Amino acid sequence: GPAAARLCSGQAEAAGGDGAMLRHLARKLRASGPVTVAEYMREALTNPGQGYYTRRGGVGESGDFITSPEISQVFGELIGIWYISEWMAMGKPSTFQLVELGPGRGTLTEDILRVFKQLASVLSKCDVSVHLVEVSPKLSEIQAVMLTGGKVQPNPEDESAYMKGISKTGIPIFWYRDIQDVPPGYSFYLAHEFFDALPIHKFQRTEKGWREVLVDIDPEVPDQLRFVLSPSRTPATQNFIQPEETRDHVEVCPEAGVIVQRLASRIEKDGGAALVADYGHDGTKTDTFRGFRNHKLHDVLSAPGTADLTADVDFSYLRKMAQGKTATLGPIKQREFLKNMGIDLRLQVLLQNSGDTATREQLLHSYDMLMNPEKMGDCFNFFALLPHHRLVHPDKKDKPESKSPLPPVAGFNELLLK
């Protein structure tokens, strides 16, 4: 998903690119009428020939957005500690699948694996494996180089993975196109800036009730796109607007809902937890659909396929879609989560251990980027799905005094390191 670019909300950039995607969309719209924002997003981002992700896979300083793991290894280390702390709280199960959705360049995975290596003595009796859910062939190649040094085997037999390898630290890694292909089992899931790039539907309240916002060709200006309202209700307006909705404009990401349902079912059945970190809100924001190009805001309808399109994650919707199968925690601001995870102490240690001024400046800059409320500290949130028994003893009502208290969940409370 897109990231820190969103901090500098400068002026939207003018159009560019070769216009092939725009011409393709214009033909389609002229032939069969307006499309939903979700269809527009899907086309602009993942069209096999012209889609933004398909063409580039631009993550990091050189691409159109920077993500937290690219900014700082501390971020990934603390997330690694969160998983180990939860694994310990759940009684150190003998297997541990780390499942990451949309792992980007693999930077975050690498930082987490570094922690697992440093804490190898703690994990010694545990069978640890990594499972990456990645649709982009380009990105999976980059991940393979970063995590295994490029030593991977494509299309392994009798496995649902399309590629496998062994991390530089000796942990098996598997790649899949879909979360449903990941084998069942005790798993910790990670979705860092994953949900914000999934296609959204947009809805507007009118005197005649809810209408869906669609993308159409502008009749006045050749090859220019514009937003229009659906003349009547669409299937999506009936399916995705909650009756108790108070906002006048709402964005819904059905795909995110489906994935959360799957995560919740898997956690309920096999145990584990899911950690979601993303730009988002708790059902309060309305229009968050944005485009980014070269780290600058870019008009969402101009030069489709040349900019990254994104929308804030509605955590209230994710909570609803867990359907009570799991407990949920958060959203909590990134700044609070990282503070609870002990980022201040970790920063002090790294500063003391770094010999040169340049490294120290880089560390302080990273810390500021992650924690400053004006930067990523406040707009970025953490949200978790956990089994109900992780928060409440199943037989609490019988004899509460005989049960030891459950350890608090790190990050959402202060981390109590024994």
GROMACS .gro file of C-alpha atoms in nm:
model
  418
    1GLY     CA    1   0.000   0.000   0.000
    2PRO     CA    2   0.103   0.363  -0.031
    3ALA     CA    3   0.255   0.547   0.254
    4ALA     CA    4   0.450   0.833   0.391
    5ALA     CA    5   0.396   1.025   0.070
    6ARG     CA    6   0.057   1.099   0.209
    7LEU     CA    7   0.218   1.321   0.471
    8CYS     CA    8   0.305   1.603   0.239
    9SER     CA    9  -0.039   1.690   0.111
   10GLY     CA   10   0.088   1.932  -0.151
   11GLN     CA   11  -0.086   2.029  -0.474
   12ALA     CA   12  -0.211   1.752  -0.697
   13GLU     CA   13   0.019   1.687  -0.993
   14ALA     CA   14  -0.085   1.732  -1.353
   15ALA     CA   15  -0.145   1.438  -1.586
   16GLY     CA   16   0.133   1.250  -1.759
   17GLY     CA   17   0.214   0.902  -1.889
   18ASP     CA   18   0.157   0.769  -2.237
   19GLY     CA   19  -0.223   0.780  -2.208
   20ALA     CA   20  -0.276   0.420  -2.323
   21MET     CA   21  -0.472   0.332  -2.010
   22LEU     CA   22  -0.687   0.644  -2.043
   23ARG     CA   23  -0.767   0.562  -2.405
   24HIS     CA   24  -0.854   0.204  -2.307
   25LEU     CA   25  -1.087   0.327  -2.029
   26ALA     CA   26  -1.246   0.592  -2.251
   27ARG     CA   27  -1.331   0.326  -2.513
   28LYS     CA   28  -1.477   0.103  -2.244
   29LEU     CA   29  -1.687   0.386  -2.091
   30ARG     CA   30  -1.816   0.501  -2.429
   31ALA     CA   31  -1.915   0.145  -2.516
   32SER     CA   32  -2.079   0.036  -2.193
   33GLY     CA   33  -2.133   0.335  -1.966
   34PRO     CA   34  -1.990   0.442  -1.629
   35VAL     CA   35  -1.804   0.203  -1.395
   36THR     CA   36  -1.785   0.185  -1.015
   37VAL     CA   37  -1.487   0.348  -0.842
   38ALA     CA   38  -1.381  -0.006  -0.743
   39GLU     CA   39  -1.368  -0.114  -1.107
   40TYR     CA   40  -1.178   0.201  -1.199
   41MET     CA   41  -0.926   0.141  -0.921
   42ARG     CA   42  -0.880  -0.224  -1.011
   43GLU     CA   43  -0.822  -0.133  -1.374
   44ALA     CA   44  -0.582   0.155  -1.299
   45LEU     CA   45  -0.377  -0.046  -1.050
   46THR     CA   46  -0.377  -0.404  -1.173
   47ASN     CA   47  -0.465  -0.409  -1.545
   48PRO     CA   48  -0.210  -0.663  -1.682
   49GLY     CA   49  -0.072  -0.431  -1.951
   50GLN     CA   50  -0.109  -0.081  -1.813
   51GLY     CA   51  -0.181  -0.110  -1.439
   52TYR     CA   52   0.028   0.094  -1.198
   53TYR     CA   53   0.138  -0.204  -0.984
   54THR     CA   54   0.179  -0.439  -1.277
   55ARG     CA   55   0.408  -0.198  -1.461
   56ARG     CA   56   0.618  -0.078  -1.173
   57GLY     CA   57   0.603  -0.238  -0.836
   58GLY     CA   58   0.741   0.099  -0.722
   59VAL     CA   59   0.799   0.077  -0.348
   60GLY     CA   60   1.058   0.276  -0.158
   61GLU     CA   61   1.247   0.599  -0.210
   62SER     CA   62   1.262   0.561  -0.587
   63GLY     CA   63   0.899   0.459  -0.627
   64ASP     CA   64   0.588   0.662  -0.555
   65PHE     CA   65   0.560   0.587  -0.188
   66ILE     CA   66   0.779   0.510   0.109
   67THR     CA   67   0.658   0.266   0.372
   68SER     CA   68   0.751   0.245   0.741
   69PRO     CA   69   0.975  -0.061   0.701
   70GLU     CA   70   1.176   0.125   0.438
   71ILE     CA   71   1.220   0.408   0.690
   72SER     CA   72   1.337   0.211   0.984
   73GLN     CA   73   1.442  -0.136   1.089
   74VAL     CA   74   1.320  -0.056   1.442
   75PHE     CA   75   0.963  -0.068   1.314
   76GLY     CA   76   0.997  -0.427   1.190
   77GLU     CA   77   1.189  -0.539   1.497
   78LEU     CA   78   0.913  -0.419   1.729
   79ILE     CA   79   0.651  -0.597   1.519
   80GLY     CA   80   0.864  -0.913   1.541
   81ILE     CA   81   0.868  -0.872   1.919
   82TRP     CA   82   0.488  -0.830   1.918
   83TYR     CA   83   0.449  -1.172   1.751
   84ILE     CA   84   0.691  -1.344   1.988
   85SER     CA   85   0.524  -1.182   2.288
   86GLU     CA   86   0.182  -1.306   2.170
   87TRP     CA   87   0.323  -1.652   2.092
   88MET     CA   88   0.456  -1.670   2.449
   89ALA     CA   89   0.130  -1.542   2.596
   90MET     CA   90  -0.052  -1.822   2.415
   91GLY     CA   91   0.172  -2.086   2.572
   92LYS     CA   92   0.443  -2.121   2.305
   93PRO     CA   93   0.265  -2.347   2.051
   94SER     CA   94   0.501  -2.586   1.869
   95THR     CA   95   0.442  -2.441   1.520
   96PHE     CA   96   0.433  -2.080   1.411
   97GLN     CA   97   0.338  -1.970   1.060
   98LEU     CA   98   0.410  -1.604   0.989
   99VAL     CA   99   0.171  -1.506   0.707
  100GLU     CA  100   0.227  -1.167   0.546
  101LEU     CA  101  -0.023  -1.011   0.305
  102GLY     CA  102   0.132  -0.789   0.037
  103PRO     CA  103   0.488  -0.791   0.171
  104GLY     CA  104   0.620  -0.511  -0.056
  105ARG     CA  105   0.995  -0.550  -0.102
  106GLY     CA  106   1.022  -0.790   0.191
  107THR     CA  107   1.194  -0.532   0.414
  108LEU     CA  108   0.950  -0.582   0.699
  109THR     CA  109   0.974  -0.962   0.675
  110GLU     CA  110   1.352  -0.935   0.685
  111ASP     CA  111   1.344  -0.718   0.999
  112ILE     CA  112   1.105  -0.962   1.168
  113LEU     CA  113   1.329  -1.256   1.072
  114ARG     CA  114   1.627  -1.071   1.226
  115VAL     CA  115   1.441  -1.065   1.560
  116PHE     CA  116   1.353  -1.433   1.527
  117LYS     CA  117   1.723  -1.504   1.473
  118GLN     CA  118   1.826  -1.294   1.774
  119LEU     CA  119   1.566  -1.477   1.985
  120ALA     CA  120   1.647  -1.820   1.838
  121SER     CA  121   1.696  -1.964   2.187
  122VAL     CA  122   1.337  -1.869   2.278
  123LEU     CA  123   1.199  -2.018   1.954
  124SER     CA  124   1.431  -2.321   1.957
  125LYS     CA  125   1.160  -2.588   2.001
  126CYS     CA  126   0.920  -2.416   1.759
  127ASP     CA  127   0.873  -2.499   1.393
  128VAL     CA  128   0.875  -2.152   1.228
  129SER     CA  129   0.785  -2.088   0.863
  130VAL     CA  130   0.706  -1.778   0.655
  131HIS     CA  131   0.417  -1.755   0.406
  132LEU     CA  132   0.397  -1.454   0.174
  133VAL     CA  133   0.076  -1.371  -0.010
  134GLU     CA  134   0.188  -1.177  -0.318
  135VAL     CA  135   0.019  -1.138  -0.657
  136SER     CA  136   0.292  -0.934  -0.829
  137PRO     CA  137   0.558  -1.144  -1.007
  138LYS     CA  138   0.793  -0.844  -1.000
  139LEU     CA  139   0.763  -0.795  -0.624
  140SER     CA  140   0.790  -1.165  -0.544
  141GLU     CA  141   1.124  -1.163  -0.730
  142ILE     CA  142   1.245  -0.865  -0.526
  143GLN     CA  143   1.132  -1.040  -0.205
  144ALA     CA  144   1.311  -1.360  -0.304
  145VAL     CA  145   1.638  -1.173  -0.359
  146MET     CA  146   1.607  -0.983  -0.033
  147LEU     CA  147   1.507  -1.278   0.185
  148THR     CA  148   1.682  -1.578   0.031
  149GLY     CA  149   1.953  -1.419  -0.180
  150GLY     CA  150   1.752  -1.534  -0.481
  151LYS     CA  151   1.779  -1.906  -0.411
  152VAL     CA  152   1.421  -2.012  -0.476
  153GLN     CA  153   1.241  -2.301  -0.641
  154PRO     CA  154   0.945  -2.213  -0.865
  155ASN     CA  155   0.627  -2.426  -0.868
  156PRO     CA  156   0.723  -2.675  -0.596
  157GLU     CA  157   0.538  -3.009  -0.629
  158ASP     CA  158   0.253  -3.114  -0.396
  159GLU     CA  159   0.230  -2.767  -0.246
  160SER     CA  160  -0.015  -2.484  -0.298
  161ALA     CA  161   0.274  -2.234  -0.313
  162TYR     CA  162   0.399  -2.104  -0.650
  163MET     CA  163   0.753  -2.057  -0.517
  164LYS     CA  164   0.957  -2.160  -0.214
  165GLY     CA  165   1.297  -2.093  -0.066
  166ILE     CA  166   1.493  -2.072   0.257
  167SER     CA  167   1.565  -1.743   0.430
  168LYS     CA  168   1.925  -1.635   0.492
  169THR     CA  169   1.852  -1.726   0.855
  170GLY     CA  170   1.740  -2.079   0.762
  171ILE     CA  171   1.362  -2.042   0.782
  172PRO     CA  172   1.145  -2.190   0.501
  173ILE     CA  173   0.954  -1.930   0.296
  174PHE     CA  174   0.657  -1.996   0.065
  175TRP     CA  175   0.480  -1.769  -0.183
  176TYR     CA  176   0.106  -1.777  -0.267
  177ARG     CA  177  -0.133  -1.573  -0.481
  178ASP     CA  178  -0.424  -1.600  -0.238
  179ILE     CA  179  -0.466  -1.630   0.137
  180GLN     CA  180  -0.687  -1.934   0.077
  181ASP     CA  181  -0.383  -2.120  -0.061
  182VAL     CA  182  -0.191  -2.079   0.267
  183PRO     CA  183  -0.205  -2.412   0.456
  184PRO     CA  184  -0.421  -2.408   0.771
  185GLY     CA  185  -0.245  -2.409   1.107
  186TYR     CA  186  -0.145  -2.191   1.399
  187SER     CA  187  -0.063  -1.861   1.227
  188PHE     CA  188   0.026  -1.501   1.291
  189TYR     CA  189  -0.095  -1.273   1.012
  190LEU     CA  190   0.047  -0.936   0.916
  191ALA     CA  191  -0.118  -0.681   0.687
  192HIS     CA  192   0.098  -0.371   0.673
  193GLU     CA  193  -0.030  -0.116   0.422
  194PHE     CA  194  -0.216  -0.392   0.247
  195PHE     CA  195  -0.582  -0.296   0.284
  196ASP     CA  196  -0.535   0.066   0.167
  197ALA     CA  197  -0.466  -0.039  -0.193
  198LEU     CA  198  -0.775  -0.259  -0.230
  199PRO     CA  199  -1.054  -0.121  -0.452
  200ILE     CA  200  -1.330   0.079  -0.279
  201HIS     CA  201  -1.690   0.163  -0.364
  202LYS     CA  202  -1.796   0.523  -0.295
  203PHE     CA  203  -2.150   0.625  -0.193
  204GLN     CA  204  -2.327   0.958  -0.157
  205ARG     CA  205  -2.646   1.026   0.038
  206THR     CA  206  -2.904   1.223  -0.169
  207GLU     CA  207  -3.268   1.331  -0.116
  208LYS     CA  208  -3.365   1.014  -0.303
  209GLY     CA  209  -3.150   0.789  -0.079
  210TRP     CA  210  -2.805   0.642  -0.128
  211ARG     CA  211  -2.642   0.660  -0.471
  212GLU     CA  212  -2.315   0.507  -0.583
  213VAL     CA  213  -2.038   0.735  -0.715
  214LEU     CA  214  -1.930   0.618  -1.062
  215VAL     CA  215  -1.653   0.711  -1.305
  216ASP     CA  216  -1.756   0.826  -1.652
  217ILE     CA  217  -1.623   1.006  -1.956
  218ASP     CA  218  -1.669   1.385  -1.954
  219PRO     CA  219  -1.890   1.476  -2.254
  220GLU     CA  220  -1.749   1.832  -2.264
  221VAL     CA  221  -1.379   1.743  -2.267
  222PRO     CA  222  -1.237   1.468  -2.492
  223ASP     CA  223  -1.066   1.180  -2.306
  224GLN     CA  224  -1.125   1.328  -1.964
  225LEU     CA  225  -1.287   1.139  -1.677
  226ARG     CA  226  -1.533   1.269  -1.418
  227PHE     CA  227  -1.736   1.142  -1.122
  228VAL     CA  228  -2.112   1.096  -1.166
  229LEU     CA  229  -2.386   0.958  -0.937
  230SER     CA  230  -2.576   0.642  -1.024
  231PRO     CA  231  -2.929   0.738  -1.140
  232SER     CA  232  -3.082   0.481  -0.903
  233ARG     CA  233  -2.971   0.240  -0.631
  234THR     CA  234  -2.706  -0.015  -0.733
  235PRO     CA  235  -2.656  -0.365  -0.590
  236ALA     CA  236  -2.364  -0.222  -0.392
  237THR     CA  237  -2.577   0.050  -0.225
  238GLN     CA  238  -2.811  -0.220  -0.099
  239ASN     CA  239  -2.534  -0.452   0.017
  240PHE     CA  240  -2.274  -0.226   0.171
  241ILE     CA  241  -2.445   0.064   0.346
  242GLN     CA  242  -2.525  -0.009   0.710
  243PRO     CA  243  -2.880   0.101   0.808
  244GLU     CA  244  -2.741   0.297   1.107
  245GLU     CA  245  -2.496   0.498   0.889
  246THR     CA  246  -2.485   0.869   0.984
  247ARG     CA  247  -2.226   0.998   0.733
  248ASP     CA  248  -2.332   1.153   0.401
  249HIS     CA  249  -2.042   1.006   0.206
  250VAL     CA  250  -1.906   0.657   0.265
  251GLU     CA  251  -1.628   0.442   0.118
  252VAL     CA  252  -1.656   0.064   0.146
  253CYS     CA  253  -1.397  -0.197   0.056
  254PRO     CA  254  -1.581  -0.530   0.017
  255GLU     CA  255  -1.257  -0.714  -0.063
  256ALA     CA  256  -1.112  -0.606   0.273
  257GLY     CA  257  -1.429  -0.738   0.438
  258VAL     CA  258  -1.388  -1.078   0.271
  259ILE     CA  259  -1.022  -1.103   0.376
  260VAL     CA  260  -1.102  -1.011   0.738
  261GLN     CA  261  -1.377  -1.276   0.741
  262ARG     CA  262  -1.120  -1.532   0.624
  263LEU     CA  263  -0.863  -1.422   0.880
  264ALA     CA  264  -1.120  -1.432   1.161
  265SER     CA  265  -1.238  -1.782   1.059
  266ARG     CA  266  -0.882  -1.912   1.041
  267ILE     CA  267  -0.785  -1.764   1.380
  268GLU     CA  268  -1.104  -1.899   1.538
  269LYS     CA  269  -1.031  -2.247   1.400
  270ASP     CA  270  -0.650  -2.278   1.422
  271GLY     CA  271  -0.542  -2.009   1.669
  272GLY     CA  272  -0.296  -1.724   1.627
  273ALA     CA  273  -0.357  -1.353   1.573
  274ALA     CA  274  -0.361  -1.088   1.301
  275LEU     CA  275  -0.198  -0.747   1.315
  276VAL     CA  276  -0.316  -0.479   1.072
  277ALA     CA  277  -0.119  -0.154   1.036
  278ASP     CA  278  -0.247   0.112   0.800
  279TYR     CA  279  -0.371   0.463   0.736
  280GLY     CA  280  -0.724   0.468   0.857
  281HIS     CA  281  -1.007   0.583   1.080
  282ASP     CA  282  -1.277   0.426   1.295
  283GLY     CA  283  -1.577   0.500   1.076
  284THR     CA  284  -1.548   0.879   1.098
  285LYS     CA  285  -1.395   0.989   0.767
  286THR     CA  286  -1.576   1.029   0.436
  287ASP     CA  287  -1.373   1.104   0.122
  288THR     CA  288  -1.021   0.961   0.153
  289PHE     CA  289  -0.966   0.844  -0.207
  290ARG     CA  290  -0.623   0.978  -0.312
  291GLY     CA  291  -0.364   0.943  -0.587
  292PHE     CA  292   0.014   0.966  -0.543
  293ARG     CA  293   0.281   1.015  -0.800
  294ASN     CA  294   0.648   1.086  -0.724
  295HIS     CA  295   0.552   1.136  -0.359
  296LYS     CA  296   0.305   1.412  -0.448
  297LEU     CA  297  -0.072   1.416  -0.447
  298HIS     CA  298  -0.207   1.342  -0.792
  299ASP     CA  299  -0.562   1.384  -0.927
  300VAL     CA  300  -0.722   1.038  -0.900
  301LEU     CA  301  -0.890   1.063  -1.241
  302SER     CA  302  -0.601   1.196  -1.446
  303ALA     CA  303  -0.348   0.971  -1.626
  304PRO     CA  304  -0.478   0.645  -1.475
  305GLY     CA  305  -0.210   0.377  -1.445
  306THR     CA  306   0.066   0.630  -1.375
  307ALA     CA  307  -0.021   0.701  -1.011
  308ASP     CA  308  -0.078   0.498  -0.698
  309LEU     CA  309  -0.442   0.506  -0.583
  310THR     CA  310  -0.538   0.450  -0.224
  311ALA     CA  311  -0.809   0.501   0.038
  312ASP     CA  312  -0.796   0.506   0.417
  313VAL     CA  313  -0.896   0.184   0.591
  314ASP     CA  314  -1.226   0.196   0.778
  315PHE     CA  315  -1.145  -0.006   1.089
  316SER     CA  316  -1.508   0.005   1.206
  317TYR     CA  317  -1.595  -0.192   0.891
  318LEU     CA  318  -1.314  -0.444   0.955
  319ARG     CA  319  -1.440  -0.490   1.312
  320LYS     CA  320  -1.792  -0.556   1.179
  321MET     CA  321  -1.661  -0.805   0.924
  322ALA     CA  322  -1.484  -1.011   1.193
  323GLN     CA  323  -1.847  -1.097   1.284
  324GLY     CA  324  -1.761  -1.179   1.643
  325LYS     CA  325  -1.553  -1.485   1.542
  326THR     CA  326  -1.253  -1.319   1.703
  327ALA     CA  327  -1.200  -1.037   1.949
  328THR     CA  328  -1.061  -0.711   1.804
  329LEU     CA  329  -0.829  -0.451   1.957
  330GLY     CA  330  -0.773  -0.098   1.830
  331PRO     CA  331  -0.737   0.097   1.618
  332ILE     CA  332  -0.463   0.261   1.825
  333LYS     CA  333  -0.233   0.533   1.686
  334GLN     CA  334   0.103   0.408   1.559
  335ARG     CA  335   0.278   0.646   1.797
  336GLU     CA  336   0.105   0.488   2.100
  337PHE     CA  337   0.155   0.132   1.974
  338LEU     CA  338   0.530   0.181   1.916
  339LYS     CA  339   0.569   0.365   2.249
  340ASN     CA  340   0.399   0.072   2.425
  341MET     CA  341   0.633  -0.164   2.238
  342GLY     CA  342   0.936   0.017   2.382
  343ILE     CA  343   1.059   0.217   2.082
  344ASP     CA  344   1.214   0.483   2.309
  345LEU     CA  345   1.442   0.235   2.484
  346ARG     CA  346   1.529   0.065   2.152
  347LEU     CA  347   1.620   0.404   2.001
  348GLN     CA  348   1.850   0.485   2.296
  349VAL     CA  349   2.031   0.151   2.257
  350LEU     CA  350   2.077   0.200   1.881
  351LEU     CA  351   2.198   0.559   1.929
  352GLN     CA  352   2.456   0.445   2.186
  353ASN     CA  353   2.574   0.166   1.957
  354SER     CA  354   2.606   0.379   1.644
  355GLY     CA  355   2.953   0.515   1.589
  356ASP     CA  356   2.894   0.788   1.332
  357THR     CA  357   2.682   1.103   1.324
  358ALA     CA  358   2.520   1.012   0.991
  359THR     CA  359   2.369   0.691   1.135
  360ARG     CA  360   2.251   0.874   1.445
  361GLU     CA  361   2.085   1.144   1.235
  362GLN     CA  362   1.920   0.879   1.020
  363LEU     CA  363   1.786   0.706   1.335
  364LEU     CA  364   1.645   1.029   1.477
  365HIS     CA  365   1.491   1.116   1.141
  366SER     CA  366   1.327   0.771   1.124
  367TYR     CA  367   1.200   0.800   1.479
  368ASP     CA  368   1.048   1.139   1.397
  369MET     CA  369   0.887   1.003   1.080
  370LEU     CA  370   0.727   0.712   1.269
  371MET     CA  371   0.626   0.896   1.588
  372ASN     CA  372   0.558   1.259   1.500
  373PRO     CA  373   0.180   1.320   1.509
  374GLU     CA  374   0.221   1.547   1.204
  375LYS     CA  375   0.389   1.265   1.009
  376MET     CA  376   0.300   0.896   1.048
  377GLY     CA  377   0.246   0.895   1.425
  378ASP     CA  378  -0.123   0.984   1.423
  379CYS     CA  379  -0.264   0.893   1.082
  380PHE     CA  380  -0.126   0.542   1.095
  381ASN     CA  381  -0.310   0.289   1.312
  382PHE     CA  382  -0.269  -0.062   1.451
  383PHE     CA  383  -0.559  -0.305   1.481
  384ALA     CA  384  -0.558  -0.670   1.592
  385LEU     CA  385  -0.774  -0.981   1.565
  386LEU     CA  386  -0.726  -1.227   1.853
  387PRO     CA  387  -0.903  -1.540   1.975
  388HIS     CA  388  -1.163  -1.454   2.243
  389HIS     CA  389  -0.985  -1.675   2.497
  390ARG     CA  390  -0.675  -1.454   2.465
  391LEU     CA  391  -0.867  -1.172   2.637
  392VAL     CA  392  -1.121  -1.357   2.853
  393HIS     CA  393  -1.089  -1.697   3.021
  394PRO     CA  394  -1.352  -1.926   2.866
  395ASP     CA  395  -1.464  -2.052   3.212
  396LYS     CA  396  -1.423  -1.725   3.399
  397LYS     CA  397  -1.772  -1.744   3.550
  398ASP     CA  398  -1.710  -2.075   3.731
  399LYS     CA  399  -1.417  -2.010   3.963
  400PRO     CA  400  -1.243  -1.687   3.862
  401GLU     CA  401  -0.991  -1.690   4.150
  402SER     CA  402  -0.820  -2.014   4.040
  403LYS     CA  403  -0.719  -1.869   3.702
  404SER     CA  404  -0.396  -1.676   3.658
  405PRO     CA  405  -0.460  -1.335   3.500
  406LEU     CA  406  -0.406  -1.322   3.124
  407PRO     CA  407  -0.100  -1.118   3.019
  408PRO     CA  408  -0.190  -0.787   2.854
  409VAL     CA  409  -0.160  -0.771   2.475
  410ALA     CA  410   0.163  -0.586   2.391
  411GLY     CA  411   0.137  -0.265   2.188
  412PHE     CA  412  -0.224  -0.211   2.288
  413ASN     CA  413  -0.100  -0.201   2.649
  414GLU     CA  414   0.249  -0.136   2.779
  415LEU     CA  415   0.482  -0.424   2.705
  416LEU     CA  416   0.582  -0.597   3.028
  417LEU     CA  417   0.907  -0.769   2.943
  418LYS     CA  418   0.997  -1.025   3.206
   0.00000   0.00000   0.00000
